[in-house]
Amino acid sequence: MDDPFHNLKNSFKKNFEGFSFSEERKTAVKETIRRKQSHLELHYWKVETLKNILDSLKDEAKQGYDISTQLFRKKELSFKSDEGQLYILLHLLENKKIITSKWIEDRKYYSLTTKGKKYVTASEHRGFIQEASLKHLIEEASL
């Protein structure tokens, strides 16, 4: 599949080569983003939605698009009208150290952290307790 933004990306790389921000500026930008997103909370989403996202990452790292596709296959329609909400949720999970992300060849891949793997393992082995565990995750992340 051809990348329709290939020329644009190359132009940015060429025109902004050597351009960088100081660590102080990067920190200030990250803090501003964090403050603006602090009103967003994990309790907005259903426990089943969180479980499905964590389950989708249990075997391998995936791109947001792949996570979205897997959710639709499971009839998880929370993001049907606004897929951008998935990325907000992924970002919140990343801020809470449940998942991590890594850029590989201009694509962002999400994977479970050790903490995220514990939630998945707990949900697989405890049945009813899984929901309590994920509710705890939602409450913890909302703080």
Coordinates of C-alpha atoms in Angstrom, one line a residue:
M1 CA 0.0 0.0 0.0
D2 CA 1.5 3.3 -1.1
D3 CA 1.9 6.0 1.6
P4 CA 0.0 9.1 0.3
F5 CA 2.0 11.3 2.6
H6 CA 5.5 10.0 1.5
N7 CA 6.4 13.2 -0.3
L8 CA 5.1 15.3 2.6
K9 CA 7.1 13.3 5.2
N10 CA 10.3 13.6 3.1
S11 CA 9.7 17.3 2.7
F12 CA 9.4 17.7 6.5
K13 CA 12.5 15.7 7.1
K14 CA 14.5 17.7 4.6
N15 CA 13.2 21.2 5.6
F16 CA 13.3 20.6 9.4
E17 CA 16.5 18.6 9.6
G18 CA 18.5 19.6 12.6
F19 CA 15.5 21.4 14.1
S20 CA 14.9 20.5 17.7
F21 CA 13.4 21.7 20.9
S22 CA 15.2 22.1 24.2
E23 CA 14.4 19.5 26.9
E24 CA 12.8 22.3 28.9
R25 CA 10.5 23.2 26.0
K26 CA 9.6 19.5 25.4
T27 CA 8.7 19.2 29.1
A28 CA 6.6 22.3 29.0
V29 CA 4.7 21.1 26.0
K30 CA 4.1 17.6 27.5
E31 CA 2.8 19.2 30.7
T32 CA 0.4 21.5 28.8
I33 CA -0.9 18.4 27.0
R34 CA -1.2 16.5 30.2
R35 CA -3.2 19.3 31.9
K36 CA -5.6 19.6 28.9
Q37 CA -6.2 15.9 29.0
S38 CA -6.5 15.6 32.7
H39 CA -10.3 16.0 32.5
L40 CA -10.4 12.8 30.4
E41 CA -10.9 9.8 32.6
L42 CA -10.9 6.0 32.1
H43 CA -14.2 5.5 33.8
Y44 CA -15.8 6.9 30.7
W45 CA -15.3 3.6 29.0
K46 CA -16.8 0.2 29.9
V47 CA -14.9 -2.5 31.6
E48 CA -15.5 -4.8 28.7
T49 CA -13.9 -2.3 26.3
L50 CA -10.8 -2.1 28.4
K51 CA -10.6 -5.8 28.7
N52 CA -10.9 -6.2 24.9
I53 CA -8.1 -3.7 24.3
L54 CA -5.8 -5.3 26.8
D55 CA -6.6 -8.8 25.3
S56 CA -5.8 -7.5 21.8
L57 CA -2.3 -6.6 23.0
K58 CA -1.6 -9.7 25.0
D59 CA 0.3 -11.7 22.3
E60 CA 2.0 -8.9 20.3
A61 CA 2.4 -5.2 19.8
K62 CA -0.2 -3.7 17.4
Q63 CA -1.0 -0.4 15.7
G64 CA -4.1 1.5 16.7
Y65 CA -5.7 0.5 13.4
D66 CA -5.1 -3.2 14.1
I67 CA -6.6 -2.8 17.6
S68 CA -9.6 -1.0 16.2
T69 CA -10.1 -3.8 13.6
Q70 CA -9.9 -6.5 16.2
L71 CA -12.4 -4.6 18.5
F72 CA -14.9 -4.4 15.6
R73 CA -14.5 -8.1 15.0
K74 CA -15.4 -8.7 18.6
K75 CA -18.5 -6.5 18.1
E76 CA -17.0 -3.9 20.4
L77 CA -18.6 -0.8 18.9
S78 CA -17.6 1.9 21.5
F79 CA -15.5 3.6 18.9
K80 CA -17.7 3.1 15.9
S81 CA -18.8 6.8 15.6
D82 CA -15.5 8.3 16.7
E83 CA -12.4 6.1 16.3
G84 CA -10.3 9.0 17.6
Q85 CA -11.6 8.1 21.1
L86 CA -9.6 4.9 20.9
Y87 CA -6.4 6.9 20.6
I88 CA -7.4 9.0 23.6
L89 CA -8.0 5.8 25.6
L90 CA -4.7 4.3 24.4
H91 CA -2.9 7.5 25.5
L92 CA -4.6 7.4 28.9
L93 CA -3.5 3.7 29.3
E94 CA 0.0 4.7 28.4
N95 CA 0.0 7.5 30.9
K96 CA -1.0 5.0 33.6
K97 CA 1.8 2.7 32.5
I98 CA -0.6 -0.1 31.5
I99 CA 0.6 0.0 27.9
T100 CA 3.7 1.4 26.2
S101 CA 4.2 2.6 22.6
K102 CA 7.1 2.5 20.2
W103 CA 7.6 4.1 16.8
I104 CA 8.9 1.6 14.2
E105 CA 9.3 2.8 10.6
D106 CA 6.9 5.8 11.0
R107 CA 4.2 3.6 12.7
K108 CA 3.3 3.6 16.3
Y109 CA 2.9 0.2 18.0
Y110 CA 1.3 -0.4 21.4
S111 CA 2.2 -3.2 23.7
L112 CA 1.4 -4.2 27.3
T113 CA 3.7 -3.3 30.1
T114 CA 4.4 -5.6 33.0
K115 CA 1.5 -3.9 34.9
G116 CA -0.8 -4.4 31.9
K117 CA 0.2 -8.1 31.6
K118 CA -0.8 -8.5 35.2
Y119 CA -4.3 -7.2 34.5
V120 CA -4.7 -9.6 31.5
T121 CA -3.4 -12.5 33.5
A122 CA -5.7 -11.7 36.4
S123 CA -8.7 -11.4 34.1
E124 CA -8.0 -14.8 32.5
H125 CA -7.5 -16.7 35.7
R126 CA -10.1 -15.2 38.1
G127 CA -13.3 -15.0 36.1
F128 CA -15.6 -12.7 38.2
I129 CA -12.6 -11.1 39.9
Q130 CA -11.4 -9.9 36.5
E131 CA -14.2 -7.3 36.4
A132 CA -13.3 -6.1 39.8
S133 CA -9.7 -5.9 38.8
L134 CA -10.5 -3.8 35.7
K135 CA -12.9 -1.6 37.7
H136 CA -10.0 -1.0 40.1
L137 CA -7.9 -0.1 37.1
I138 CA -10.5 2.4 35.9
E139 CA -10.8 3.9 39.4
E140 CA -7.0 4.1 39.8
A141 CA -6.5 5.7 36.4
S142 CA -9.2 8.2 37.0
L143 CA -7.3 9.7 40.0

